[in-house]
JSON list of C-alpha atoms in Angstrom, two decimals:
[
{"chain": "A", "resi": 265, "resn": "MET", "atom": "CA", "xyz": [8.45, 4.43, 3.40]},
{"chain": "A", "resi": 266, "resn": "LEU", "atom": "CA", "xyz": [5.82, 3.92, 6.11]},
{"chain": "A", "resi": 267, "resn": "LYS", "atom": "CA", "xyz": [2.42, 3.31, 4.48]},
{"chain": "A", "resi": 268, "resn": "VAL", "atom": "CA", "xyz": [-0.59, 3.02, 6.78]},
{"chain": "A", "resi": 269, "resn": "ALA", "atom": "CA", "xyz": [-4.31, 2.69, 6.04]},
{"chain": "A", "resi": 270, "resn": "ILE", "atom": "CA", "xyz": [-6.57, 3.85, 8.86]},
{"chain": "A", "resi": 271, "resn": "TYR", "atom": "CA", "xyz": [-10.00, 2.21, 8.76]},
{"chain": "A", "resi": 272, "resn": "GLY", "atom": "CA", "xyz": [-13.03, 2.64, 10.97]},
{"chain": "A", "resi": 273, "resn": "LYS", "atom": "CA", "xyz": [-16.74, 3.12, 11.09]},
{"chain": "A", "resi": 274, "resn": "GLY", "atom": "CA", "xyz": [-18.00, 6.46, 9.81]},
{"chain": "A", "resi": 275, "resn": "GLY", "atom": "CA", "xyz": [-17.99, 9.01, 12.63]},
{"chain": "A", "resi": 276, "resn": "ILE", "atom": "CA", "xyz": [-15.69, 6.96, 14.86]},
{"chain": "A", "resi": 277, "resn": "GLY", "atom": "CA", "xyz": [-12.89, 9.52, 14.68]},
{"chain": "A", "resi": 278, "resn": "LYS", "atom": "CA", "xyz": [-10.57, 7.99, 12.10]},
{"chain": "A", "resi": 279, "resn": "SER", "atom": "CA", "xyz": [-10.06, 11.35, 10.39]},
{"chain": "A", "resi": 280, "resn": "THR", "atom": "CA", "xyz": [-9.13, 12.88, 13.74]},
{"chain": "A", "resi": 281, "resn": "VAL", "atom": "CA", "xyz": [-6.65, 10.06, 14.34]},
{"chain": "A", "resi": 282, "resn": "THR", "atom": "CA", "xyz": [-5.25, 10.26, 10.80]},
{"chain": "A", "resi": 283, "resn": "SER", "atom": "CA", "xyz": [-4.76, 14.03, 10.68]},
{"chain": "A", "resi": 284, "resn": "ASN", "atom": "CA", "xyz": [-3.23, 14.16, 14.16]},
{"chain": "A", "resi": 285, "resn": "LEU", "atom": "CA", "xyz": [-0.88, 11.31, 13.21]},
{"chain": "A", "resi": 286, "resn": "ALA", "atom": "CA", "xyz": [0.07, 13.21, 10.08]},
{"chain": "A", "resi": 287, "resn": "ALA", "atom": "CA", "xyz": [0.72, 16.35, 12.14]},
{"chain": "A", "resi": 288, "resn": "ALA", "atom": "CA", "xyz": [2.73, 14.36, 14.70]},
{"chain": "A", "resi": 289, "resn": "PHE", "atom": "CA", "xyz": [4.93, 12.80, 12.02]},
{"chain": "A", "resi": 290, "resn": "ALA", "atom": "CA", "xyz": [5.40, 16.20, 10.38]},
{"chain": "A", "resi": 291, "resn": "THR", "atom": "CA", "xyz": [6.61, 17.79, 13.63]},
{"chain": "A", "resi": 292, "resn": "MET", "atom": "CA", "xyz": [8.97, 14.82, 13.99]},
{"chain": "A", "resi": 293, "resn": "GLY", "atom": "CA", "xyz": [10.61, 15.97, 10.76]},
{"chain": "A", "resi": 294, "resn": "LYS", "atom": "CA", "xyz": [8.94, 13.45, 8.44]},
{"chain": "A", "resi": 295, "resn": "LYS", "atom": "CA", "xyz": [7.65, 14.22, 4.96]},
{"chain": "A", "resi": 296, "resn": "VAL", "atom": "CA", "xyz": [3.99, 13.20, 5.01]},
{"chain": "A", "resi": 297, "resn": "ILE", "atom": "CA", "xyz": [1.16, 12.61, 2.54]},
{"chain": "A", "resi": 298, "resn": "GLN", "atom": "CA", "xyz": [-2.42, 12.19, 3.77]},
{"chain": "A", "resi": 299, "resn": "ILE", "atom": "CA", "xyz": [-5.00, 10.82, 1.33]},
{"chain": "A", "resi": 300, "resn": "GLY", "atom": "CA", "xyz": [-8.65, 10.97, 2.32]},
{"chain": "A", "resi": 301, "resn": "CYS", "atom": "CA", "xyz": [-10.57, 8.03, 0.85]},
{"chain": "A", "resi": 302, "resn": "ASP", "atom": "CA", "xyz": [-14.07, 8.97, 1.94]},
{"chain": "A", "resi": 303, "resn": "PRO", "atom": "CA", "xyz": [-16.78, 10.54, -0.27]},
{"chain": "A", "resi": 304, "resn": "LYS", "atom": "CA", "xyz": [-17.31, 13.23, 2.38]},
{"chain": "A", "resi": 305, "resn": "ALA", "atom": "CA", "xyz": [-13.81, 14.53, 1.58]},
{"chain": "A", "resi": 306, "resn": "ASP", "atom": "CA", "xyz": [-13.28, 15.98, 5.06]},
{"chain": "A", "resi": 307, "resn": "SER", "atom": "CA", "xyz": [-10.19, 14.04, 6.14]},
{"chain": "A", "resi": 308, "resn": "THR", "atom": "CA", "xyz": [-7.66, 16.83, 5.70]},
{"chain": "A", "resi": 309, "resn": "MET", "atom": "CA", "xyz": [-9.67, 19.88, 6.77]},
{"chain": "A", "resi": 310, "resn": "ASN", "atom": "CA", "xyz": [-7.96, 20.21, 10.16]},
{"chain": "A", "resi": 311, "resn": "LEU", "atom": "CA", "xyz": [-4.58, 20.30, 8.43]},
{"chain": "A", "resi": 312, "resn": "LEU", "atom": "CA", "xyz": [-5.83, 23.07, 6.16]},
{"chain": "A", "resi": 313, "resn": "GLY", "atom": "CA", "xyz": [-7.22, 25.55, 8.65]},
{"chain": "A", "resi": 314, "resn": "GLY", "atom": "CA", "xyz": [-10.70, 24.10, 8.42]},
{"chain": "A", "resi": 315, "resn": "GLU", "atom": "CA", "xyz": [-10.94, 24.72, 4.67]},
{"chain": "A", "resi": 316, "resn": "PRO", "atom": "CA", "xyz": [-12.18, 21.87, 2.46]},
{"chain": "A", "resi": 317, "resn": "LEU", "atom": "CA", "xyz": [-9.92, 20.66, -0.33]},
{"chain": "A", "resi": 318, "resn": "ARG", "atom": "CA", "xyz": [-11.30, 20.21, -3.84]},
{"chain": "A", "resi": 319, "resn": "PRO", "atom": "CA", "xyz": [-11.55, 16.42, -4.25]},
{"chain": "A", "resi": 320, "resn": "VAL", "atom": "CA", "xyz": [-10.02, 14.63, -7.21]},
{"chain": "A", "resi": 321, "resn": "MET", "atom": "CA", "xyz": [-13.38, 13.31, -8.38]},
{"chain": "A", "resi": 322, "resn": "ASN", "atom": "CA", "xyz": [-14.87, 16.83, -8.29]},
{"chain": "A", "resi": 323, "resn": "TYR", "atom": "CA", "xyz": [-12.01, 18.11, -10.41]},
{"chain": "A", "resi": 324, "resn": "MET", "atom": "CA", "xyz": [-12.48, 15.39, -13.01]},
{"chain": "A", "resi": 325, "resn": "ARG", "atom": "CA", "xyz": [-16.26, 15.87, -13.06]},
{"chain": "A", "resi": 326, "resn": "GLU", "atom": "CA", "xyz": [-16.23, 19.67, -13.18]},
{"chain": "A", "resi": 327, "resn": "GLU", "atom": "CA", "xyz": [-13.30, 20.11, -15.56]},
{"chain": "A", "resi": 328, "resn": "ASP", "atom": "CA", "xyz": [-14.27, 17.07, -17.65]},
{"chain": "A", "resi": 329, "resn": "GLU", "atom": "CA", "xyz": [-10.63, 16.06, -17.81]},
{"chain": "A", "resi": 330, "resn": "GLU", "atom": "CA", "xyz": [-7.89, 14.60, -15.68]},
{"chain": "A", "resi": 331, "resn": "PRO", "atom": "CA", "xyz": [-5.57, 17.03, -13.88]},
{"chain": "A", "resi": 332, "resn": "GLU", "atom": "CA", "xyz": [-2.23, 17.45, -15.57]},
{"chain": "A", "resi": 333, "resn": "LYS", "atom": "CA", "xyz": [-0.21, 18.34, -12.48]},
{"chain": "A", "resi": 334, "resn": "LEU", "atom": "CA", "xyz": [-0.23, 17.45, -8.81]},
{"chain": "A", "resi": 335, "resn": "GLU", "atom": "CA", "xyz": [-0.93, 21.03, -7.76]},
{"chain": "A", "resi": 336, "resn": "ASP", "atom": "CA", "xyz": [-4.40, 20.78, -9.33]},
{"chain": "A", "resi": 337, "resn": "ILE", "atom": "CA", "xyz": [-5.55, 18.23, -6.74]},
{"chain": "A", "resi": 338, "resn": "ALA", "atom": "CA", "xyz": [-3.19, 18.57, -3.76]},
{"chain": "A", "resi": 339, "resn": "LYS", "atom": "CA", "xyz": [-2.35, 21.23, -1.20]},
{"chain": "A", "resi": 340, "resn": "GLU", "atom": "CA", "xyz": [0.19, 21.46, 1.59]},
{"chain": "A", "resi": 341, "resn": "GLY", "atom": "CA", "xyz": [-1.21, 21.99, 5.08]},
{"chain": "A", "resi": 342, "resn": "PHE", "atom": "CA", "xyz": [0.18, 22.13, 8.60]},
{"chain": "A", "resi": 343, "resn": "GLY", "atom": "CA", "xyz": [3.75, 20.88, 8.79]},
{"chain": "A", "resi": 344, "resn": "ASN", "atom": "CA", "xyz": [3.85, 20.78, 4.97]},
{"chain": "A", "resi": 345, "resn": "VAL", "atom": "CA", "xyz": [1.68, 17.66, 4.97]},
{"chain": "A", "resi": 346, "resn": "LEU", "atom": "CA", "xyz": [0.57, 17.09, 1.38]},
{"chain": "A", "resi": 347, "resn": "CYS", "atom": "CA", "xyz": [-3.21, 16.70, 1.43]},
{"chain": "A", "resi": 348, "resn": "ILE", "atom": "CA", "xyz": [-5.32, 14.88, -1.17]},
{"chain": "A", "resi": 349, "resn": "GLU", "atom": "CA", "xyz": [-9.01, 13.94, -1.11]},
{"chain": "A", "resi": 350, "resn": "THR", "atom": "CA", "xyz": [-10.46, 11.34, -3.48]},
{"chain": "A", "resi": 351, "resn": "GLY", "atom": "CA", "xyz": [-14.05, 12.47, -3.02]},
{"chain": "A", "resi": 352, "resn": "GLY", "atom": "CA", "xyz": [-16.79, 10.55, -4.75]},
{"chain": "A", "resi": 353, "resn": "PRO", "atom": "CA", "xyz": [-19.48, 10.66, -7.41]},
{"chain": "A", "resi": 354, "resn": "THR", "atom": "CA", "xyz": [-22.50, 12.93, -7.45]},
{"chain": "A", "resi": 355, "resn": "PRO", "atom": "CA", "xyz": [-24.66, 11.70, -4.55]},
{"chain": "A", "resi": 356, "resn": "GLY", "atom": "CA", "xyz": [-26.93, 8.93, -5.74]},
{"chain": "A", "resi": 357, "resn": "LEU", "atom": "CA", "xyz": [-24.98, 8.42, -8.94]},
{"chain": "A", "resi": 358, "resn": "GLY", "atom": "CA", "xyz": [-22.03, 6.11, -9.38]},
{"chain": "A", "resi": 359, "resn": "CYS", "atom": "CA", "xyz": [-19.82, 4.16, -6.99]},
{"chain": "A", "resi": 360, "resn": "ALA", "atom": "CA", "xyz": [-17.52, 5.87, -4.51]},
{"chain": "A", "resi": 361, "resn": "GLY", "atom": "CA", "xyz": [-15.29, 2.80, -4.44]},
{"chain": "A", "resi": 362, "resn": "ARG", "atom": "CA", "xyz": [-14.64, 3.13, -8.16]},
{"chain": "A", "resi": 363, "resn": "GLY", "atom": "CA", "xyz": [-13.73, 6.76, -7.49]},
{"chain": "A", "resi": 364, "resn": "ILE", "atom": "CA", "xyz": [-10.98, 5.64, -5.12]},
{"chain": "A", "resi": 365, "resn": "ILE", "atom": "CA", "xyz": [-9.61, 3.23, -7.72]},
{"chain": "A", "resi": 366, "resn": "ALA", "atom": "CA", "xyz": [-9.68, 5.95, -10.40]},
{"chain": "A", "resi": 367, "resn": "THR", "atom": "CA", "xyz": [-7.92, 8.40, -8.08]},
{"chain": "A", "resi": 368, "resn": "PHE", "atom": "CA", "xyz": [-5.19, 5.93, -7.20]},
{"chain": "A", "resi": 369, "resn": "GLN", "atom": "CA", "xyz": [-4.55, 5.27, -10.88]},
{"chain": "A", "resi": 370, "resn": "LEU", "atom": "CA", "xyz": [-4.33, 9.01, -11.49]},
{"chain": "A", "resi": 371, "resn": "LEU", "atom": "CA", "xyz": [-1.81, 9.42, -8.65]},
{"chain": "A", "resi": 372, "resn": "GLU", "atom": "CA", "xyz": [0.30, 6.71, -10.28]},
{"chain": "A", "resi": 373, "resn": "ASP", "atom": "CA", "xyz": [0.11, 8.52, -13.62]},
{"chain": "A", "resi": 374, "resn": "LEU", "atom": "CA", "xyz": [1.20, 11.76, -11.92]},
{"chain": "A", "resi": 375, "resn": "LYS", "atom": "CA", "xyz": [4.07, 9.84, -10.25]},
{"chain": "A", "resi": 376, "resn": "LEU", "atom": "CA", "xyz": [3.07, 11.15, -6.83]},
{"chain": "A", "resi": 377, "resn": "PHE", "atom": "CA", "xyz": [5.38, 9.00, -4.74]},
{"chain": "A", "resi": 378, "resn": "GLU", "atom": "CA", "xyz": [8.36, 9.20, -7.09]},
{"chain": "A", "resi": 379, "resn": "THR", "atom": "CA", "xyz": [8.05, 13.00, -7.26]},
{"chain": "A", "resi": 380, "resn": "TYR", "atom": "CA", "xyz": [7.24, 13.81, -3.62]},
{"chain": "A", "resi": 381, "resn": "LYS", "atom": "CA", "xyz": [9.35, 11.06, -2.00]},
{"chain": "A", "resi": 382, "resn": "PRO", "atom": "CA", "xyz": [7.42, 10.91, 1.30]},
{"chain": "A", "resi": 383, "resn": "ASP", "atom": "CA", "xyz": [8.58, 9.25, 4.50]},
{"chain": "A", "resi": 384, "resn": "VAL", "atom": "CA", "xyz": [5.01, 8.53, 5.57]},
{"chain": "A", "resi": 385, "resn": "VAL", "atom": "CA", "xyz": [1.78, 7.97, 3.62]},
{"chain": "A", "resi": 386, "resn": "LEU", "atom": "CA", "xyz": [-1.52, 7.81, 5.51]},
{"chain": "A", "resi": 387, "resn": "TYR", "atom": "CA", "xyz": [-4.81, 6.68, 3.95]},
{"chain": "A", "resi": 388, "resn": "ASP", "atom": "CA", "xyz": [-8.03, 7.61, 5.76]},
{"chain": "A", "resi": 389, "resn": "VAL", "atom": "CA", "xyz": [-10.60, 5.01, 4.63]},
{"chain": "A", "resi": 390, "resn": "LEU", "atom": "CA", "xyz": [-14.30, 4.60, 5.37]},
{"chain": "A", "resi": 391, "resn": "GLY", "atom": "CA", "xyz": [-14.87, 1.27, 7.12]},
{"chain": "A", "resi": 392, "resn": "ASP", "atom": "CA", "xyz": [-18.66, 0.86, 6.89]},
{"chain": "A", "resi": 393, "resn": "VAL", "atom": "CA", "xyz": [-18.23, -0.42, 3.33]},
{"chain": "A", "resi": 394, "resn": "VAL", "atom": "CA", "xyz": [-15.54, -2.91, 2.37]},
{"chain": "A", "resi": 395, "resn": "CYS", "atom": "CA", "xyz": [-16.17, -3.26, -1.38]},
{"chain": "A", "resi": 396, "resn": "GLY", "atom": "CA", "xyz": [-13.28, -3.52, -3.83]},
{"chain": "A", "resi": 397, "resn": "GLY", "atom": "CA", "xyz": [-12.80, 0.22, -4.05]},
{"chain": "A", "resi": 398, "resn": "PHE", "atom": "CA", "xyz": [-12.59, 0.82, -0.32]},
{"chain": "A", "resi": 399, "resn": "ALA", "atom": "CA", "xyz": [-10.26, -2.16, -0.05]},
{"chain": "A", "resi": 400, "resn": "ALA", "atom": "CA", "xyz": [-7.94, -0.68, -2.69]},
{"chain": "A", "resi": 401, "resn": "PRO", "atom": "CA", "xyz": [-5.39, 0.72, -0.22]},
{"chain": "A", "resi": 402, "resn": "ILE", "atom": "CA", "xyz": [-4.80, -2.77, 1.20]},
{"chain": "A", "resi": 403, "resn": "ARG", "atom": "CA", "xyz": [-5.20, -4.93, -1.90]},
{"chain": "A", "resi": 404, "resn": "GLU", "atom": "CA", "xyz": [-3.27, -2.83, -4.40]},
{"chain": "A", "resi": 405, "resn": "ASP", "atom": "CA", "xyz": [-0.13, -2.70, -2.27]},
{"chain": "A", "resi": 406, "resn": "TYR", "atom": "CA", "xyz": [-0.46, 1.00, -1.44]},
{"chain": "A", "resi": 407, "resn": "ALA", "atom": "CA", "xyz": [-0.46, 0.42, 2.31]},
{"chain": "A", "resi": 408, "resn": "GLU", "atom": "CA", "xyz": [1.48, -2.14, 4.30]},
{"chain": "A", "resi": 409, "resn": "LYS", "atom": "CA", "xyz": [-0.07, -1.63, 7.74]},
{"chain": "A", "resi": 410, "resn": "VAL", "atom": "CA", "xyz": [-3.70, -1.25, 8.77]},
{"chain": "A", "resi": 411, "resn": "LEU", "atom": "CA", "xyz": [-4.91, 0.54, 11.88]},
{"chain": "A", "resi": 412, "resn": "ILE", "atom": "CA", "xyz": [-8.51, -0.09, 12.91]},
{"chain": "A", "resi": 413, "resn": "VAL", "atom": "CA", "xyz": [-10.06, 2.75, 14.90]},
{"chain": "A", "resi": 414, "resn": "THR", "atom": "CA", "xyz": [-12.90, 1.72, 17.18]},
{"chain": "A", "resi": 415, "resn": "SER", "atom": "CA", "xyz": [-14.65, 2.53, 20.41]},
{"chain": "A", "resi": 416, "resn": "GLY", "atom": "CA", "xyz": [-16.50, 0.12, 22.67]},
{"chain": "A", "resi": 417, "resn": "GLU", "atom": "CA", "xyz": [-19.78, 0.86, 20.88]},
{"chain": "A", "resi": 418, "resn": "LYS", "atom": "CA", "xyz": [-21.53, -2.12, 19.30]},
{"chain": "A", "resi": 419, "resn": "MET", "atom": "CA", "xyz": [-21.63, -0.81, 15.72]},
{"chain": "A", "resi": 420, "resn": "ALA", "atom": "CA", "xyz": [-18.05, 0.42, 15.85]},
{"chain": "A", "resi": 421, "resn": "LEU", "atom": "CA", "xyz": [-16.89, -3.06, 16.86]},
{"chain": "A", "resi": 422, "resn": "TYR", "atom": "CA", "xyz": [-19.14, -4.59, 14.20]},
{"chain": "A", "resi": 423, "resn": "ALA", "atom": "CA", "xyz": [-17.46, -2.47, 11.54]},
{"chain": "A", "resi": 424, "resn": "ALA", "atom": "CA", "xyz": [-14.04, -3.33, 12.98]},
{"chain": "A", "resi": 425, "resn": "ASP", "atom": "CA", "xyz": [-14.88, -7.01, 12.66]},
{"chain": "A", "resi": 426, "resn": "ASN", "atom": "CA", "xyz": [-15.86, -6.56, 8.99]},
{"chain": "A", "resi": 427, "resn": "ILE", "atom": "CA", "xyz": [-12.64, -4.66, 8.32]},
{"chain": "A", "resi": 428, "resn": "SER", "atom": "CA", "xyz": [-10.55, -7.40, 9.90]},
{"chain": "A", "resi": 429, "resn": "LYS", "atom": "CA", "xyz": [-12.31, -9.99, 7.73]},
{"chain": "A", "resi": 430, "resn": "ALA", "atom": "CA", "xyz": [-11.64, -7.93, 4.61]},
{"chain": "A", "resi": 431, "resn": "VAL", "atom": "CA", "xyz": [-7.94, -7.65, 5.43]},
{"chain": "A", "resi": 432, "resn": "LYS", "atom": "CA", "xyz": [-7.75, -11.36, 6.23]},
{"chain": "A", "resi": 433, "resn": "ASN", "atom": "CA", "xyz": [-9.08, -12.19, 2.75]},
{"chain": "A", "resi": 434, "resn": "PHE", "atom": "CA", "xyz": [-5.85, -10.85, 1.28]},
{"chain": "A", "resi": 435, "resn": "GLU", "atom": "CA", "xyz": [-3.40, -12.21, 3.85]},
{"chain": "A", "resi": 436, "resn": "ASP", "atom": "CA", "xyz": [-2.00, -14.84, 1.48]},
{"chain": "A", "resi": 437, "resn": "ARG", "atom": "CA", "xyz": [-1.09, -12.23, -1.15]},
{"chain": "A", "resi": 438, "resn": "SER", "atom": "CA", "xyz": [1.50, -10.27, 0.83]},
{"chain": "A", "resi": 439, "resn": "TYR", "atom": "CA", "xyz": [-0.85, -7.29, 1.10]},
{"chain": "A", "resi": 440, "resn": "ALA", "atom": "CA", "xyz": [-1.41, -5.08, 4.12]},
{"chain": "A", "resi": 441, "resn": "ARG", "atom": "CA", "xyz": [-1.76, -6.59, 7.59]},
{"chain": "A", "resi": 442, "resn": "VAL", "atom": "CA", "xyz": [-3.62, -5.28, 10.63]},
{"chain": "A", "resi": 443, "resn": "PHE", "atom": "CA", "xyz": [-0.97, -3.61, 12.76]},
{"chain": "A", "resi": 444, "resn": "GLY", "atom": "CA", "xyz": [-3.28, -2.97, 15.66]},
{"chain": "A", "resi": 445, "resn": "ILE", "atom": "CA", "xyz": [-6.33, -1.34, 17.20]},
{"chain": "A", "resi": 446, "resn": "VAL", "atom": "CA", "xyz": [-6.65, 2.34, 18.14]},
{"chain": "A", "resi": 447, "resn": "LEU", "atom": "CA", "xyz": [-9.18, 2.74, 20.95]},
{"chain": "A", "resi": 448, "resn": "ASN", "atom": "CA", "xyz": [-10.86, 6.10, 20.52]},
{"chain": "A", "resi": 449, "resn": "HIS", "atom": "CA", "xyz": [-12.79, 6.36, 23.76]},
{"chain": "A", "resi": 450, "resn": "ARG", "atom": "CA", "xyz": [-16.49, 7.23, 23.81]},
{"chain": "A", "resi": 451, "resn": "ASN", "atom": "CA", "xyz": [-16.80, 6.43, 27.52]},
{"chain": "A", "resi": 452, "resn": "VAL", "atom": "CA", "xyz": [-19.40, 3.71, 27.02]},
{"chain": "A", "resi": 453, "resn": "GLU", "atom": "CA", "xyz": [-19.92, 1.18, 29.78]},
{"chain": "A", "resi": 454, "resn": "ASN", "atom": "CA", "xyz": [-17.08, -1.36, 30.13]},
{"chain": "A", "resi": 455, "resn": "GLU", "atom": "CA", "xyz": [-15.41, 0.13, 27.06]},
{"chain": "A", "resi": 456, "resn": "ASN", "atom": "CA", "xyz": [-11.89, -1.05, 27.80]},
{"chain": "A", "resi": 457, "resn": "GLU", "atom": "CA", "xyz": [-13.02, -4.58, 28.50]},
{"chain": "A", "resi": 458, "resn": "LYS", "atom": "CA", "xyz": [-15.11, -4.75, 25.31]},
{"chain": "A", "resi": 459, "resn": "VAL", "atom": "CA", "xyz": [-12.28, -3.57, 23.07]},
{"chain": "A", "resi": 460, "resn": "GLU", "atom": "CA", "xyz": [-9.68, -5.68, 24.87]},
{"chain": "A", "resi": 461, "resn": "THR", "atom": "CA", "xyz": [-11.90, -8.76, 24.36]},
{"chain": "A", "resi": 462, "resn": "PHE", "atom": "CA", "xyz": [-12.33, -7.92, 20.67]},
{"chain": "A", "resi": 463, "resn": "ALA", "atom": "CA", "xyz": [-8.59, -7.44, 20.22]},
{"chain": "A", "resi": 464, "resn": "LYS", "atom": "CA", "xyz": [-7.76, -10.69, 22.00]},
{"chain": "A", "resi": 465, "resn": "GLU", "atom": "CA", "xyz": [-10.30, -12.68, 19.96]},
{"chain": "A", "resi": 466, "resn": "HIS", "atom": "CA", "xyz": [-8.80, -11.38, 16.73]},
{"chain": "A", "resi": 467, "resn": "GLY", "atom": "CA", "xyz": [-5.18, -11.59, 17.80]},
{"chain": "A", "resi": 468, "resn": "PHE", "atom": "CA", "xyz": [-4.61, -7.83, 17.59]},
{"chain": "A", "resi": 469, "resn": "ASP", "atom": "CA", "xyz": [-2.74, -5.45, 19.87]},
{"chain": "A", "resi": 470, "resn": "ILE", "atom": "CA", "xyz": [-4.22, -2.19, 21.11]},
{"chain": "A", "resi": 471, "resn": "VAL", "atom": "CA", "xyz": [-1.44, 0.10, 19.90]},
{"chain": "A", "resi": 472, "resn": "GLY", "atom": "CA", "xyz": [-3.04, 3.44, 20.74]},
{"chain": "A", "resi": 473, "resn": "GLU", "atom": "CA", "xyz": [-5.61, 4.95, 23.09]},
{"chain": "A", "resi": 474, "resn": "ILE", "atom": "CA", "xyz": [-7.19, 8.36, 22.64]},
{"chain": "A", "resi": 475, "resn": "PRO", "atom": "CA", "xyz": [-9.15, 9.61, 25.67]},
{"chain": "A", "resi": 476, "resn": "ARG", "atom": "CA", "xyz": [-12.39, 11.45, 25.01]},
{"chain": "A", "resi": 477, "resn": "SER", "atom": "CA", "xyz": [-11.36, 15.09, 25.19]},
{"chain": "A", "resi": 478, "resn": "ASP", "atom": "CA", "xyz": [-12.94, 18.50, 24.80]},
{"chain": "A", "resi": 479, "resn": "GLU", "atom": "CA", "xyz": [-9.49, 19.72, 23.78]},
{"chain": "A", "resi": 480, "resn": "ILE", "atom": "CA", "xyz": [-9.71, 17.84, 20.47]},
{"chain": "A", "resi": 481, "resn": "ILE", "atom": "CA", "xyz": [-13.16, 19.31, 19.79]},
{"chain": "A", "resi": 482, "resn": "ARG", "atom": "CA", "xyz": [-12.02, 22.82, 20.71]},
{"chain": "A", "resi": 483, "resn": "TYR", "atom": "CA", "xyz": [-9.13, 22.81, 18.28]},
{"chain": "A", "resi": 484, "resn": "GLU", "atom": "CA", "xyz": [-11.13, 21.13, 15.51]},
{"chain": "A", "resi": 485, "resn": "ASP", "atom": "CA", "xyz": [-13.65, 23.97, 15.84]},
{"chain": "A", "resi": 486, "resn": "GLN", "atom": "CA", "xyz": [-10.69, 26.22, 14.98]},
{"chain": "A", "resi": 487, "resn": "GLY", "atom": "CA", "xyz": [-9.75, 24.05, 11.99]},
{"chain": "A", "resi": 488, "resn": "LYS", "atom": "CA", "xyz": [-6.71, 22.59, 13.72]},
{"chain": "A", "resi": 489, "resn": "THR", "atom": "CA", "xyz": [-5.38, 19.30, 14.94]},
{"chain": "A", "resi": 490, "resn": "VAL", "atom": "CA", "xyz": [-4.63, 19.11, 18.66]},
{"chain": "A", "resi": 491, "resn": "ILE", "atom": "CA", "xyz": [-0.97, 18.72, 17.64]},
{"chain": "A", "resi": 492, "resn": "GLU", "atom": "CA", "xyz": [-1.06, 22.16, 16.03]},
{"chain": "A", "resi": 493, "resn": "GLY", "atom": "CA", "xyz": [-3.13, 23.62, 18.85]},
{"chain": "A", "resi": 494, "resn": "ASN", "atom": "CA", "xyz": [-1.01, 22.36, 21.74]},
{"chain": "A", "resi": 495, "resn": "LEU", "atom": "CA", "xyz": [1.72, 19.85, 20.94]},
{"chain": "A", "resi": 496, "resn": "GLU", "atom": "CA", "xyz": [2.65, 19.65, 24.64]},
{"chain": "A", "resi": 497, "resn": "SER", "atom": "CA", "xyz": [-0.75, 18.43, 25.80]},
{"chain": "A", "resi": 498, "resn": "ASP", "atom": "CA", "xyz": [-1.47, 14.94, 27.15]},
{"chain": "A", "resi": 499, "resn": "ILE", "atom": "CA", "xyz": [-3.73, 14.25, 24.16]},
{"chain": "A", "resi": 500, "resn": "SER", "atom": "CA", "xyz": [-0.98, 15.20, 21.73]},
{"chain": "A", "resi": 501, "resn": "LYS", "atom": "CA", "xyz": [1.31, 12.77, 23.52]},
{"chain": "A", "resi": 502, "resn": "CYS", "atom": "CA", "xyz": [-1.13, 9.95, 22.71]},
{"chain": "A", "resi": 503, "resn": "PHE", "atom": "CA", "xyz": [-0.71, 10.65, 19.00]},
{"chain": "A", "resi": 504, "resn": "TYR", "atom": "CA", "xyz": [3.06, 11.03, 19.31]},
{"chain": "A", "resi": 505, "resn": "ASP", "atom": "CA", "xyz": [3.24, 7.69, 21.12]},
{"chain": "A", "resi": 506, "resn": "LEU", "atom": "CA", "xyz": [1.33, 6.00, 18.30]},
{"chain": "A", "resi": 507, "resn": "ALA", "atom": "CA", "xyz": [3.54, 7.67, 15.68]},
{"chain": "A", "resi": 508, "resn": "GLU", "atom": "CA", "xyz": [6.65, 6.47, 17.51]},
{"chain": "A", "resi": 509, "resn": "ILE", "atom": "CA", "xyz": [5.34, 2.89, 17.65]},
{"chain": "A", "resi": 510, "resn": "LEU", "atom": "CA", "xyz": [4.61, 2.89, 13.92]},
{"chain": "A", "resi": 511, "resn": "TRP", "atom": "CA", "xyz": [7.95, 4.45, 12.99]},
{"chain": "A", "resi": 512, "resn": "LYS", "atom": "CA", "xyz": [9.95, 2.14, 15.25]},
{"chain": "A", "resi": 513, "resn": "ASP", "atom": "CA", "xyz": [8.27, -0.87, 13.66]},
{"chain": "A", "resi": 514, "resn": "GLU", "atom": "CA", "xyz": [9.04, 0.49, 10.19]},
{"chain": "A", "resi": 515, "resn": "GLU", "atom": "CA", "xyz": [12.70, 0.95, 11.05]},
{"chain": "A", "resi": 516, "resn": "GLN", "atom": "CA", "xyz": [12.90, -2.68, 12.13]},
{"chain": "A", "resi": 517, "resn": "VAL", "atom": "CA", "xyz": [11.59, -3.99, 8.80]}
]
């Protein structure tokens, strides 16, 4: 089972990368689960026709009980990708990181992985905060590989540096490792050079590049991934290339 956590600064495009990867794997015939680990709970919308999914934490808060079956908190989207959103507490109250931990425990209780038997599991994780909850996908052995999504912007690289430090803190415990950098272009000055320097300094490979594209925006306005909108496009190929790299590495393990 390929298990990947995608981290990045808020607004850097990690949800776009994650959902398009999920769609790419699905069209490659893989059984995929995507778990959004961000309080905004918008990771899976473009797999679900633009419709938001009721987050796990909302269910537990509104129903005042834990869901008894997977169907209460999950929904299949494009390519039969199983979509789940952790959500978070009421704004201003509680800790979103604890919400992720609680959700993961619930998914264990519901025997998600044993029941669904996925080929690929993708976690879309906020990277501005690296507290224990947001580090759960890497420290609790849920994910084995980490992708860091960044542009050449200063704050995106700052967040990427913090994420790399967080992952490094667990490197002696056989937890997830950084597999590589995904450069999501924002067309800032000397962007390639900045990200290449960052990658070299940290010993990472740039395993994917996503050009800035109106095509992505156009299809997201329709509630779609670019894979669903036009799987033959050059942008779709970027996501397929990344999916192939990840799957090939998994097969070699």
